[in-house]
Short mmCIF file of C-alpha atoms and ligand atoms in Angstrom, two decimals:
data_model
loop_
_atom_site.label_atom_id
_atom_site.label_comp_id
_atom_site.label_asym_id
_atom_site.label_seq_id
_atom_site.Cartn_x
_atom_site.Cartn_y
_atom_site.Cartn_z
CA MET A 1 -19.06 5.91 -22.63
CA THR A 2 -16.37 3.69 -23.86
CA VAL A 3 -15.88 0.64 -21.74
CA LYS A 4 -12.33 0.23 -20.46
CA ARG A 5 -10.99 -3.24 -21.02
CA GLN A 6 -8.67 -5.73 -19.40
CA PHE A 7 -5.03 -6.44 -20.91
CA ILE A 8 -4.23 -10.05 -21.57
CA ASN A 9 -1.38 -11.39 -23.63
CA GLY A 10 -0.67 -7.94 -25.15
CA GLU A 11 -4.30 -7.40 -26.19
CA TRP A 12 -7.01 -4.91 -24.67
CA VAL A 13 -10.09 -7.21 -24.57
CA HIS A 14 -13.65 -7.38 -23.01
CA SER A 15 -14.29 -9.89 -20.30
CA ASN A 16 -15.76 -13.17 -21.28
CA SER A 17 -19.06 -12.30 -19.66
CA ASN A 18 -19.16 -8.89 -21.27
CA LYS A 19 -20.49 -7.55 -17.87
CA VAL A 20 -19.53 -3.93 -17.08
CA ARG A 21 -19.00 -2.11 -13.84
CA ASP A 22 -19.61 1.59 -13.24
CA ILE A 23 -16.94 3.46 -11.41
CA ILE A 24 -18.15 6.15 -9.05
CA ASN A 25 -16.82 9.47 -8.05
CA PRO A 26 -16.97 9.50 -4.25
CA PHE A 27 -17.41 13.36 -4.25
CA ASN A 28 -20.86 13.26 -6.00
CA GLN A 29 -21.58 9.65 -6.95
CA GLU A 30 -21.44 10.44 -10.62
CA VAL A 31 -20.51 7.53 -12.90
CA ILE A 32 -16.96 8.53 -14.21
CA ALA A 33 -16.02 5.54 -16.15
CA GLN A 34 -17.22 1.92 -17.12
CA VAL A 35 -14.86 -1.07 -17.00
CA THR A 36 -15.33 -4.55 -18.16
CA GLU A 37 -15.83 -6.97 -15.33
CA SER A 38 -13.38 -9.84 -15.33
CA ASP A 39 -14.32 -13.24 -13.74
CA GLU A 40 -12.53 -16.42 -12.87
CA THR A 41 -12.25 -17.36 -16.59
CA ASP A 42 -10.65 -14.10 -17.64
CA THR A 43 -8.15 -14.56 -14.77
CA GLU A 44 -7.33 -18.09 -15.95
CA ASP A 45 -6.64 -16.57 -19.46
CA ALA A 46 -4.39 -13.87 -18.00
CA ILE A 47 -2.43 -16.39 -15.75
CA SER A 48 -1.98 -18.68 -18.89
CA ALA A 49 -0.59 -15.83 -20.72
CA ALA A 50 1.78 -14.83 -17.91
CA ARG A 51 2.76 -18.39 -17.51
CA LYS A 52 3.50 -18.88 -21.07
CA ALA A 53 5.64 -15.63 -21.33
CA PHE A 54 7.58 -16.59 -18.35
CA ASP A 55 8.33 -20.25 -19.55
CA LEU A 56 9.30 -18.68 -22.96
CA GLY A 57 12.00 -16.85 -21.01
CA GLU A 58 12.14 -13.75 -23.23
CA TRP A 59 11.84 -11.24 -20.49
CA SER A 60 13.82 -13.09 -17.67
CA THR A 61 16.71 -13.33 -20.17
CA THR A 62 16.62 -10.02 -21.46
CA PRO A 63 19.73 -8.33 -20.18
CA ALA A 64 18.90 -6.41 -16.96
CA THR A 65 20.17 -3.15 -18.42
CA GLU A 66 17.53 -3.44 -21.09
CA ARG A 67 14.82 -4.25 -18.65
CA ALA A 68 15.97 -1.34 -16.63
CA HIS A 69 15.80 0.95 -19.80
CA ILE A 70 12.10 -0.13 -20.14
CA VAL A 71 11.32 0.45 -16.61
CA ASN A 72 12.92 3.83 -16.72
CA LYS A 73 10.75 4.61 -19.74
CA ILE A 74 7.65 3.92 -17.78
CA ALA A 75 8.76 6.50 -15.23
CA GLU A 76 9.32 9.12 -17.95
CA PHE A 77 5.71 8.32 -19.38
CA ILE A 78 4.15 8.71 -16.02
CA LEU A 79 5.89 12.08 -15.45
CA ARG A 80 5.00 13.15 -19.07
CA ASP A 81 1.26 12.28 -18.39
CA LYS A 82 1.30 13.36 -14.82
CA GLU A 83 -1.53 15.75 -14.82
CA GLU A 84 -3.88 13.23 -16.59
CA LEU A 85 -2.87 10.64 -14.15
CA ALA A 86 -3.36 12.88 -11.10
CA GLU A 87 -6.69 13.93 -12.16
CA LEU A 88 -7.88 10.34 -12.83
CA GLU A 89 -6.70 9.29 -9.27
CA SER A 90 -8.50 12.24 -7.67
CA LEU A 91 -11.78 11.50 -9.62
CA ASP A 92 -11.58 7.77 -8.59
CA THR A 93 -10.53 8.29 -4.88
CA GLY A 94 -11.79 11.73 -3.96
CA LYS A 95 -8.24 12.86 -2.72
CA THR A 96 -7.04 16.35 -3.71
CA VAL A 97 -5.36 16.68 -7.03
CA GLU A 98 -2.32 18.33 -5.29
CA GLU A 99 -1.99 15.00 -3.28
CA SER A 100 -2.39 12.90 -6.36
CA ARG A 101 0.35 14.90 -8.14
CA GLY A 102 2.67 14.18 -5.07
CA ASP A 103 1.72 10.42 -5.57
CA MET A 104 2.59 10.63 -9.28
CA ASP A 105 6.08 11.91 -8.46
CA ASP A 106 6.47 9.21 -5.79
CA ILE A 107 5.33 6.51 -8.33
CA ALA A 108 7.74 7.63 -11.06
CA GLY A 109 10.49 7.67 -8.14
CA VAL A 110 9.62 4.14 -7.50
CA PHE A 111 10.14 2.98 -11.17
CA ARG A 112 13.31 4.91 -11.47
CA TYR A 113 14.54 3.41 -8.21
CA TYR A 114 13.97 -0.17 -9.35
CA ALA A 115 15.37 0.55 -12.90
CA GLU A 116 18.53 1.87 -11.23
CA LEU A 117 18.86 -1.59 -9.19
CA ALA A 118 17.93 -3.85 -12.01
CA ASP A 119 21.51 -4.46 -13.16
CA LYS A 120 23.37 -4.15 -9.78
CA ASP A 121 23.06 -7.53 -8.62
CA GLY A 122 25.69 -9.86 -10.42
CA GLY A 123 25.28 -12.83 -7.82
CA GLU A 124 28.00 -13.56 -5.17
CA ILE A 125 30.94 -15.86 -5.08
CA ILE A 126 31.12 -17.94 -1.87
CA ASN A 127 34.49 -19.19 -0.38
CA SER A 128 33.86 -22.82 -1.02
CA PRO A 129 35.20 -25.19 1.71
CA ILE A 130 35.50 -27.86 -0.95
CA PRO A 131 38.85 -28.00 -2.85
CA ASN A 132 38.64 -27.61 -6.69
CA SER A 133 35.15 -26.14 -6.80
CA VAL A 134 33.38 -22.96 -7.63
CA SER A 135 30.35 -21.97 -5.32
CA LYS A 136 28.15 -18.98 -6.30
CA VAL A 137 24.85 -17.60 -5.41
CA VAL A 138 22.58 -15.97 -8.00
CA HIS A 139 19.13 -14.30 -7.90
CA GLU A 140 16.50 -15.38 -10.41
CA PRO A 141 12.89 -14.24 -11.00
CA VAL A 142 10.24 -16.07 -8.94
CA GLY A 143 8.03 -16.71 -12.17
CA VAL A 144 4.37 -15.88 -12.44
CA CYS A 145 3.24 -12.98 -9.90
CA ALA A 146 -0.27 -12.17 -8.99
CA GLN A 147 -0.60 -8.68 -7.56
CA ILE A 148 -3.51 -7.41 -5.79
CA THR A 149 -3.95 -3.85 -4.75
CA PRO A 150 -6.32 -1.80 -2.55
CA TRP A 151 -8.42 1.50 -3.21
CA ASN A 152 -6.65 4.03 -1.09
CA TYR A 153 -3.35 4.67 -3.04
CA PRO A 154 -4.29 2.82 -6.29
CA LEU A 155 -1.40 3.53 -8.40
CA LEU A 156 1.16 4.06 -5.56
CA GLN A 157 0.59 0.51 -4.24
CA ALA A 158 0.59 -0.89 -7.75
CA SER A 159 3.98 0.77 -8.43
CA TRP A 160 5.54 -0.84 -5.40
CA LYS A 161 4.60 -4.22 -7.00
CA LEU A 162 5.05 -3.51 -10.60
CA ALA A 163 8.50 -1.95 -10.78
CA PRO A 164 10.40 -4.56 -8.81
CA ALA A 165 8.53 -7.56 -10.38
CA LEU A 166 9.56 -6.10 -13.94
CA ALA A 167 13.00 -5.25 -12.97
CA THR A 168 13.73 -8.60 -11.71
CA GLY A 169 12.45 -10.40 -14.93
CA ASN A 170 8.92 -11.86 -13.64
CA THR A 171 5.66 -11.93 -15.54
CA LEU A 172 2.60 -10.82 -13.75
CA ILE A 173 -1.12 -10.35 -13.57
CA MET A 174 -2.41 -7.24 -11.63
CA LYS A 175 -5.77 -6.87 -10.12
CA PRO A 176 -6.40 -3.42 -8.84
CA SER A 177 -9.39 -2.69 -6.46
CA GLU A 178 -12.52 -2.97 -8.36
CA ILE A 179 -13.51 0.67 -6.99
CA THR A 180 -10.46 2.48 -8.28
CA PRO A 181 -8.88 0.78 -11.41
CA LEU A 182 -8.46 3.89 -13.79
CA THR A 183 -4.88 5.04 -13.06
CA THR A 184 -3.70 1.26 -13.27
CA ILE A 185 -5.40 0.84 -16.57
CA LYS A 186 -3.74 3.88 -17.85
CA VAL A 187 -0.28 2.66 -16.52
CA PHE A 188 -0.78 -0.61 -18.36
CA GLU A 189 -1.10 1.53 -21.66
CA LEU A 190 2.12 3.29 -20.68
CA MET A 191 3.88 -0.16 -19.97
CA GLU A 192 2.63 -1.26 -23.55
CA GLU A 193 4.08 1.96 -24.94
CA ALA A 194 7.31 1.45 -23.09
CA GLY A 195 7.84 -1.87 -24.98
CA VAL A 196 7.20 -4.38 -22.23
CA PRO A 197 6.93 -7.65 -24.32
CA LYS A 198 3.50 -9.43 -25.03
CA GLY A 199 2.23 -11.41 -22.01
CA VAL A 200 4.63 -10.11 -19.42
CA VAL A 201 2.17 -7.68 -17.88
CA ASN A 202 -1.45 -8.59 -17.69
CA LEU A 203 -4.40 -6.65 -16.15
CA VAL A 204 -7.75 -8.12 -14.92
CA LEU A 205 -10.55 -6.03 -13.46
CA GLY A 206 -13.13 -7.47 -11.10
CA ALA A 207 -14.14 -8.41 -7.61
CA GLY A 208 -11.99 -9.81 -4.95
CA ASN A 209 -14.04 -12.92 -4.28
CA SER A 210 -13.76 -14.07 -7.93
CA VAL A 211 -10.59 -12.56 -9.67
CA GLY A 212 -8.67 -12.05 -6.38
CA ALA A 213 -9.61 -15.58 -5.14
CA GLU A 214 -8.53 -17.21 -8.46
CA LEU A 215 -5.25 -15.37 -8.61
CA SER A 216 -4.56 -16.40 -5.00
CA ALA A 217 -5.42 -20.19 -5.50
CA ASN A 218 -4.26 -20.84 -9.18
CA THR A 219 -1.50 -23.36 -9.09
CA ASP A 220 0.19 -21.66 -12.13
CA VAL A 221 0.89 -18.59 -10.01
CA ASP A 222 4.23 -18.60 -8.11
CA LEU A 223 3.76 -15.59 -5.91
CA VAL A 224 0.96 -13.41 -4.60
CA SER A 225 1.66 -9.92 -3.46
CA PHE A 226 -1.24 -8.44 -1.80
CA THR A 227 -2.00 -5.01 -0.23
CA GLY A 228 -5.30 -4.65 1.65
CA GLY A 229 -7.11 -5.65 4.76
CA ILE A 230 -6.18 -8.31 7.27
CA ASP A 231 -9.26 -10.47 6.62
CA THR A 232 -8.65 -10.57 3.05
CA GLY A 233 -4.94 -11.23 3.76
CA LYS A 234 -5.90 -14.33 5.84
CA LYS A 235 -8.09 -15.66 3.07
CA ILE A 236 -5.23 -15.15 0.46
CA MET A 237 -2.78 -16.86 2.78
CA GLN A 238 -5.06 -19.92 2.94
CA ALA A 239 -5.73 -20.05 -0.87
CA ALA A 240 -1.94 -19.61 -1.60
CA SER A 241 -1.32 -22.81 0.29
CA SER A 242 -2.65 -24.72 -2.88
CA ASN A 243 0.65 -24.89 -4.39
CA VAL A 244 2.82 -23.28 -1.37
CA LYS A 245 3.13 -20.06 -3.44
CA LYS A 246 5.39 -17.35 -2.15
CA ILE A 247 3.21 -14.64 -0.26
CA ALA A 248 3.83 -10.96 0.46
CA LEU A 249 1.25 -9.30 2.48
CA GLU A 250 0.95 -5.52 3.32
CA LEU A 251 -2.00 -5.24 5.69
CA GLY A 252 -3.63 -2.85 8.00
CA GLY A 253 -2.34 -0.80 10.90
CA LYS A 254 -3.59 0.94 13.94
CA ASN A 255 -0.70 3.15 14.53
CA PRO A 256 0.37 4.81 17.79
CA ASN A 257 1.66 8.33 17.83
CA ILE A 258 3.32 9.13 21.23
CA ILE A 259 3.67 12.63 22.27
CA PHE A 260 5.94 13.46 25.24
CA ALA A 261 5.39 16.77 27.08
CA ASP A 262 8.89 17.90 25.98
CA ALA A 263 7.98 17.71 22.26
CA ASP A 264 7.90 20.73 20.17
CA PHE A 265 4.22 21.33 20.93
CA GLU A 266 3.19 23.31 17.81
CA VAL A 267 4.93 20.88 15.44
CA ALA A 268 3.50 17.85 17.22
CA VAL A 269 0.09 19.12 16.93
CA ASP A 270 0.33 19.94 13.31
CA GLN A 271 1.87 16.59 12.37
CA ALA A 272 -0.68 14.70 14.59
CA MET A 273 -3.37 16.23 12.60
CA ASN A 274 -1.73 15.52 9.20
CA ALA A 275 -0.93 11.88 10.40
CA VAL A 276 -4.69 11.21 10.48
CA PHE A 277 -6.62 13.58 8.22
CA PHE A 278 -4.36 13.45 5.26
CA HIS A 279 -6.69 11.39 2.74
CA ALA A 280 -9.24 11.48 5.33
CA GLY A 281 -7.41 8.86 7.45
CA GLN A 282 -7.72 6.24 4.63
CA ILE A 283 -4.03 5.47 5.04
CA CYS A 284 -2.67 2.18 6.41
CA SER A 285 -0.08 4.12 8.55
CA ALA A 286 -2.40 6.85 9.64
CA GLY A 287 -1.48 7.98 13.33
CA THR A 288 -4.90 7.21 14.70
CA ARG A 289 -3.83 6.35 18.24
CA VAL A 290 -2.46 9.43 19.81
CA ILE A 291 -0.89 8.68 23.06
CA VAL A 292 -0.16 11.94 24.90
CA GLU A 293 1.53 12.69 28.09
CA LYS A 294 -0.95 13.42 30.78
CA SER A 295 0.38 16.80 31.81
CA ILE A 296 -0.17 18.28 28.28
CA HIS A 297 -3.38 16.33 27.52
CA ASP A 298 -5.83 19.28 27.96
CA SER A 299 -3.67 21.85 25.99
CA PHE A 300 -2.91 19.36 23.38
CA VAL A 301 -6.52 18.47 22.86
CA ASP A 302 -7.45 22.06 22.91
CA ALA A 303 -4.96 23.11 20.34
CA LEU A 304 -5.67 20.20 18.09
CA SER A 305 -9.52 20.71 18.00
CA LYS A 306 -9.10 24.29 17.17
CA ARG A 307 -7.01 23.33 14.07
CA VAL A 308 -9.21 20.20 13.17
CA ASN A 309 -12.36 22.55 13.30
CA LYS A 310 -10.87 24.56 10.37
CA ILE A 311 -10.21 21.66 8.16
CA LYS A 312 -11.85 22.35 4.76
CA LEU A 313 -13.84 19.48 3.20
CA GLY A 314 -14.69 19.58 -0.33
CA SER A 315 -13.86 18.40 -3.96
CA GLY A 316 -10.47 17.17 -4.53
CA PHE A 317 -10.49 19.63 -7.66
CA ASP A 318 -11.12 22.77 -5.53
CA LYS A 319 -7.69 24.28 -4.58
CA SER A 320 -8.99 25.27 -0.96
CA THR A 321 -9.97 21.58 -0.17
CA GLN A 322 -7.88 20.00 2.41
CA MET A 323 -9.80 16.78 3.03
CA GLY A 324 -11.96 14.72 0.67
CA PRO A 325 -14.68 12.09 1.14
CA MET A 326 -14.62 8.51 2.16
CA ILE A 327 -14.20 6.16 -0.73
CA SER A 328 -17.81 4.58 -0.73
CA GLN A 329 -21.18 4.57 1.01
CA GLU A 330 -20.22 1.23 2.49
CA HIS A 331 -16.94 2.64 3.98
CA LEU A 332 -18.68 5.85 5.24
CA ASN A 333 -21.20 3.54 7.09
CA LYS A 334 -18.42 1.68 8.30
CA VAL A 335 -16.56 4.73 9.70
CA ALA A 336 -19.92 6.21 11.26
CA ASN A 337 -20.63 2.69 13.12
CA TYR A 338 -17.02 2.54 14.25
CA VAL A 339 -17.35 6.01 15.97
CA GLU A 340 -20.83 5.18 17.22
CA ASN A 341 -19.59 2.07 18.96
CA GLY A 342 -16.71 4.03 20.51
CA ILE A 343 -18.95 6.53 22.04
CA LYS A 344 -21.02 3.60 23.41
CA GLU A 345 -17.75 2.29 24.88
CA GLY A 346 -17.22 5.53 26.67
CA ALA A 347 -15.41 7.63 24.34
CA ALA A 348 -16.03 11.55 24.28
CA VAL A 349 -16.51 13.26 21.03
CA VAL A 350 -14.50 16.66 21.16
CA THR A 351 -15.34 17.40 17.53
CA GLY A 352 -16.90 15.73 14.65
CA GLY A 353 -18.49 12.44 15.26
CA LYS A 354 -21.05 12.81 12.46
CA ARG A 355 -21.40 13.73 8.73
CA PRO A 356 -20.98 17.46 7.76
CA GLU A 357 -24.15 19.46 7.26
CA ASP A 358 -22.82 21.43 4.48
CA PRO A 359 -25.57 21.18 1.55
CA ASP A 360 -22.69 21.12 -1.10
CA LEU A 361 -21.32 17.92 0.52
CA GLN A 362 -24.48 15.71 0.71
CA ASN A 363 -23.93 13.92 -2.46
CA GLY A 364 -20.39 12.82 -1.31
CA PHE A 365 -19.35 10.27 1.19
CA PHE A 366 -18.14 12.75 3.70
CA TYR A 367 -17.31 12.43 7.41
CA LEU A 368 -16.10 15.10 9.78
CA PRO A 369 -12.63 15.04 11.09
CA THR A 370 -13.24 13.53 14.56
CA ILE A 371 -11.45 13.52 17.79
CA LEU A 372 -12.41 11.14 20.63
CA THR A 373 -11.06 11.43 24.26
CA ASN A 374 -11.54 9.34 27.29
CA CYS A 375 -10.03 6.42 25.14
CA THR A 376 -8.47 3.36 26.82
CA THR A 377 -6.64 0.61 25.32
CA ASP A 378 -9.20 -2.01 25.88
CA MET A 379 -11.74 -0.23 23.72
CA LYS A 380 -12.52 -1.59 20.12
CA VAL A 381 -12.39 2.02 18.88
CA VAL A 382 -8.61 2.08 19.94
CA GLN A 383 -7.82 -1.45 18.65
CA ASP A 384 -9.74 -1.62 15.41
CA GLU A 385 -8.65 -0.11 12.19
CA GLY A 386 -11.27 2.36 11.48
CA PHE A 387 -9.74 3.71 8.22
CA GLY A 388 -11.23 7.02 8.51
CA PRO A 389 -10.77 10.59 9.77
CA VAL A 390 -10.94 9.66 13.48
CA ILE A 391 -8.14 10.17 16.21
CA THR A 392 -8.40 8.45 19.53
CA ILE A 393 -6.60 10.00 22.53
CA GLU A 394 -5.21 7.97 25.35
CA THR A 395 -2.76 9.28 27.97
CA PHE A 396 0.43 8.12 30.01
CA ASN A 397 2.54 9.07 32.77
CA THR A 398 5.76 7.28 32.20
CA GLU A 399 7.86 6.20 29.24
CA GLU A 400 7.19 2.49 30.02
CA GLU A 401 3.51 3.14 30.03
CA ALA A 402 3.58 4.83 26.75
CA ILE A 403 5.66 1.94 25.20
CA LYS A 404 3.14 -0.55 26.63
CA LEU A 405 0.17 1.43 25.16
CA ALA A 406 1.79 1.78 21.78
CA ASN A 407 2.64 -1.94 21.51
CA ASP A 408 -0.84 -2.98 22.78
CA SER A 409 -2.19 -4.02 19.28
CA ILE A 410 -2.34 -7.03 16.91
CA TYR A 411 -1.02 -4.59 14.23
CA GLY A 412 2.78 -3.43 13.92
CA LEU A 413 2.91 -1.36 10.72
CA ALA A 414 4.07 2.04 11.92
CA GLY A 415 4.52 4.46 14.89
CA GLY A 416 5.89 7.77 15.90
CA VAL A 417 7.47 9.24 18.89
CA TRP A 418 7.54 13.11 19.59
CA THR A 419 10.22 14.45 22.10
CA LYS A 420 13.24 16.70 22.22
CA ASP A 421 15.03 14.12 24.42
CA ILE A 422 17.25 12.17 22.01
CA ALA A 423 18.10 9.28 24.47
CA LYS A 424 14.43 8.99 25.26
CA ALA A 425 13.39 8.72 21.59
CA GLU A 426 15.85 5.94 20.96
CA ARG A 427 14.91 4.00 24.00
CA CYS A 428 11.28 4.21 22.84
CA VAL A 429 11.92 3.18 19.29
CA ALA A 430 14.04 0.19 20.28
CA LYS A 431 10.98 -1.13 21.97
CA MET A 432 8.27 -0.21 19.54
CA ARG A 433 7.21 -3.27 17.56
CA MET A 434 6.50 -1.89 14.18
CA GLY A 435 8.03 -2.01 10.73
CA THR A 436 8.48 1.78 10.47
CA VAL A 437 9.05 4.22 13.41
CA TRP A 438 9.42 7.87 13.05
CA ILE A 439 11.19 10.21 15.47
CA ASN A 440 9.66 13.62 15.34
CA ASP A 441 8.02 13.01 12.08
CA PHE A 442 5.07 10.83 10.77
CA ASN A 443 4.11 8.95 7.67
CA LEU A 444 7.14 9.68 5.66
CA TYR A 445 8.18 6.95 3.10
CA PHE A 446 10.61 6.79 0.20
CA PRO A 447 11.55 4.00 -2.33
CA HIS A 448 15.08 3.58 -0.80
CA ALA A 449 13.67 2.33 2.84
CA PRO A 450 11.74 -0.93 3.29
CA TRP A 451 8.01 -0.74 4.15
CA GLY A 452 6.09 -3.41 5.96
CA GLY A 453 4.67 -4.65 9.19
CA PHE A 454 5.45 -6.60 12.25
CA LYS A 455 2.87 -8.87 13.77
CA GLN A 456 -0.43 -9.07 11.92
CA SER A 457 0.31 -6.00 9.62
CA GLY A 458 1.92 -8.38 7.30
CA ILE A 459 4.64 -10.73 5.71
CA GLY A 460 7.68 -9.43 3.88
CA ARG A 461 8.66 -5.94 2.74
CA GLU A 462 8.06 -3.64 -0.05
CA LEU A 463 10.40 -0.83 -1.49
CA GLY A 464 14.11 -0.76 -0.79
CA ARG A 465 16.39 -3.79 -1.71
CA LEU A 466 14.17 -6.07 0.41
CA GLY A 467 11.20 -5.06 -1.91
CA MET A 468 13.13 -6.30 -4.91
CA GLU A 469 14.34 -9.47 -3.21
CA GLU A 470 10.71 -10.53 -2.70
CA TYR A 471 10.51 -11.02 -6.46
CA THR A 472 13.58 -13.43 -6.52
CA GLU A 473 14.47 -16.87 -5.84
CA THR A 474 18.04 -17.60 -4.51
CA LYS A 475 19.91 -20.34 -6.25
CA HIS A 476 23.20 -21.71 -4.94
CA ILE A 477 25.31 -23.09 -7.87
CA PHE A 478 28.15 -25.61 -7.00
CA HIS A 479 30.73 -26.50 -9.68
CA ASN A 480 33.02 -29.38 -9.12
CA LEU A 481 36.18 -28.61 -11.08
CA LYS A 482 37.58 -31.99 -10.64
CA PRO A 483 34.76 -34.79 -10.43
CA GLU A 484 35.89 -37.97 -9.10
CA SER A 485 34.01 -41.25 -7.99
CA ILE A 486 33.14 -41.29 -4.49
CA GLY A 487 33.67 -44.99 -3.94
CA TRP A 488 31.04 -45.41 -1.11
CA PHE A 489 29.00 -48.26 -2.88
N1 LIG B 22 0.37 -2.00 4.71
C1 LIG B 22 0.28 -1.32 3.46
O1 LIG B 22 1.21 -0.94 2.99
C2 LIG B 22 -1.00 -0.88 3.08
C3 LIG B 22 -1.31 0.09 2.14
C4 LIG B 22 -2.42 0.40 1.69
C5 LIG B 22 -3.57 -0.15 2.22
N2 LIG B 22 -3.42 -1.15 3.24
C6 LIG B 22 -4.63 -1.71 3.91
O2 LIG B 22 -5.75 -1.97 3.03
C7 LIG B 22 -6.98 -1.90 3.49
C8 LIG B 22 -7.93 -0.95 2.81
O3 LIG B 22 -8.03 -1.44 1.37
P1 LIG B 22 -9.25 -2.27 0.80
O4 LIG B 22 -10.47 -2.07 1.62
O5 LIG B 22 -9.19 -2.08 -0.76
O6 LIG B 22 -8.81 -3.79 1.22
P2 LIG B 22 -9.49 -5.21 0.83
O7 LIG B 22 -8.77 -6.24 1.49
O8 LIG B 22 -11.06 -5.15 0.92
O9 LIG B 22 -9.25 -5.29 -0.67
C9 LIG B 22 -7.92 -5.21 -1.21
C10 LIG B 22 -7.91 -5.93 -2.57
O10 LIG B 22 -8.17 -7.29 -2.35
C11 LIG B 22 -9.08 -7.81 -3.06
N3 LIG B 22 -9.88 -8.79 -2.57
C12 LIG B 22 -10.94 -8.83 -1.71
N4 LIG B 22 -11.33 -10.15 -1.42
C13 LIG B 22 -10.44 -10.90 -1.93
C14 LIG B 22 -10.27 -12.30 -1.89
N5 LIG B 22 -11.11 -13.17 -1.17
N6 LIG B 22 -9.22 -13.01 -2.44
C15 LIG B 22 -8.40 -12.07 -3.10
N7 LIG B 22 -8.41 -10.85 -3.25
C16 LIG B 22 -9.37 -10.13 -2.68
C17 LIG B 22 -10.10 -6.52 -3.38
O11 LIG B 22 -10.86 -6.70 -4.55
C18 LIG B 22 -8.96 -5.50 -3.47
O12 LIG B 22 -8.35 -5.58 -4.78
C19 LIG B 22 -6.69 -1.26 4.98
O13 LIG B 22 -6.89 -2.38 5.81
C20 LIG B 22 -5.25 -0.66 4.87
O14 LIG B 22 -4.57 -0.72 6.01
C21 LIG B 22 -2.34 -1.49 3.63
C1 LIG B 23 1.87 2.82 2.29
N1 LIG B 23 1.12 4.13 2.13
C2 LIG B 23 1.53 4.89 3.33
C3 LIG B 23 1.61 4.77 0.98
C4 LIG B 23 -0.21 3.87 2.04
C5 LIG B 23 -0.99 3.32 2.97
O1 LIG B 23 -2.15 3.19 3.03
#
């Protein structure tokens, strides 16, 4: 098996230690690839390459239209190689190939969106209050950006960082999750093919506590953009204080899905299921906290469990599969413990709550789609991010109660509300403390709208214009057209 390499200063190189990591297919635990294992010294090399490239200024002074052209080419190449990328993503994560194809379309869309925006910002002239002067505001690249991504949407989360950073003229070092680096490696090949200059994009492949920690602490890095868990986010925030680097954090969620009795029942059931069991619940914005009006609780749970019992688990490469495995044995254990603790706290298992018995699934990290009732807001199973295929169900009687339950979380990433009463929906969303709120929908996102969290779900925004601004510094330029001595001293 050819060992996949890191990309530093325009060269594909083995790590300094020559250590290698096996990449595992979560469906059957087969080794699907081997990648070089970077450490702190490789990371320093990559940072130094990005620093030199930025200080040289070739990329930041390339006309924005030319940068846009290259970013657009990356989108084209992603679509050209969509099938290969989708299959790689499914091998690596266990998600269905159909879902991965959708991800690749979204990813190409993100590169296109930022290519489109790249040359639109010409700065702003300010109405200066000082006579004989010109005052203007321009946006410049931040500099050297470290980008750290998780395993659940490996290339999608990478694209949200790569595209705006490139469009605005930064240089960067990316570290994908050590569990799922394959599509990110492939996209670095595509960026090379698209003509991104040497040293502008660098890729290191290794563990969080070595490579990730170095990226966060190194004082030659100007910005660290991270997507992942809250505990890691806190460590990165601390490490980033070394040189007060800019930080952008996209962290976890424990997202409420409020269902009123007057909602379209069938659609709400269908989407409540989709909101959690898509990608086996391994989604930051999964609607795992269902908060349902008491009068429809029994019929809702009954309808939901009937549908959930039919979810087909299997290989992402089998067309009939609807839900794949957990990413790893470690994560499977975490999900199983999370449910067991919930049961000890008093939750009742309506369906699932264990591993499947199907002999064909025993080599994979599968967990059954699970519904827990009798849940109350004080339980850990309701408060903690399980990041698995588990719905907890709470009930409410009044609108105020529903909002109170929805907001009772340290997180504030996303949430949904289902009702046919437009005024009620608007009253609810105005009070819901989350970065994204859906009315009669769930889990939708697109490049044009910002994504990010309130409270401990993060700092900053990705996607949209705000996602681009994260990669710029704002400079005010004041030009005195008639300089004169002040005569004070
Ligand atoms: N808000 C969002 O948009 C969003 C999107 C996807 C995933 N997530 C969150 O990601 C989490 C799941 O992903 P995960 O398990 O890969 O998260 P994680 O925090 O364990 O790892 C994420 C990345 O951080 C690296 N890392 C680990 N320790 C580090 C350290 N000390 N310093 C620097 N980097 C370090 C890892 O190697 C990996 O690349 C969930 O909490 C999920 O909600 C959030
Ligand atoms: C941000 N999103 C929804 C694409 C993936 C979250 O895990």
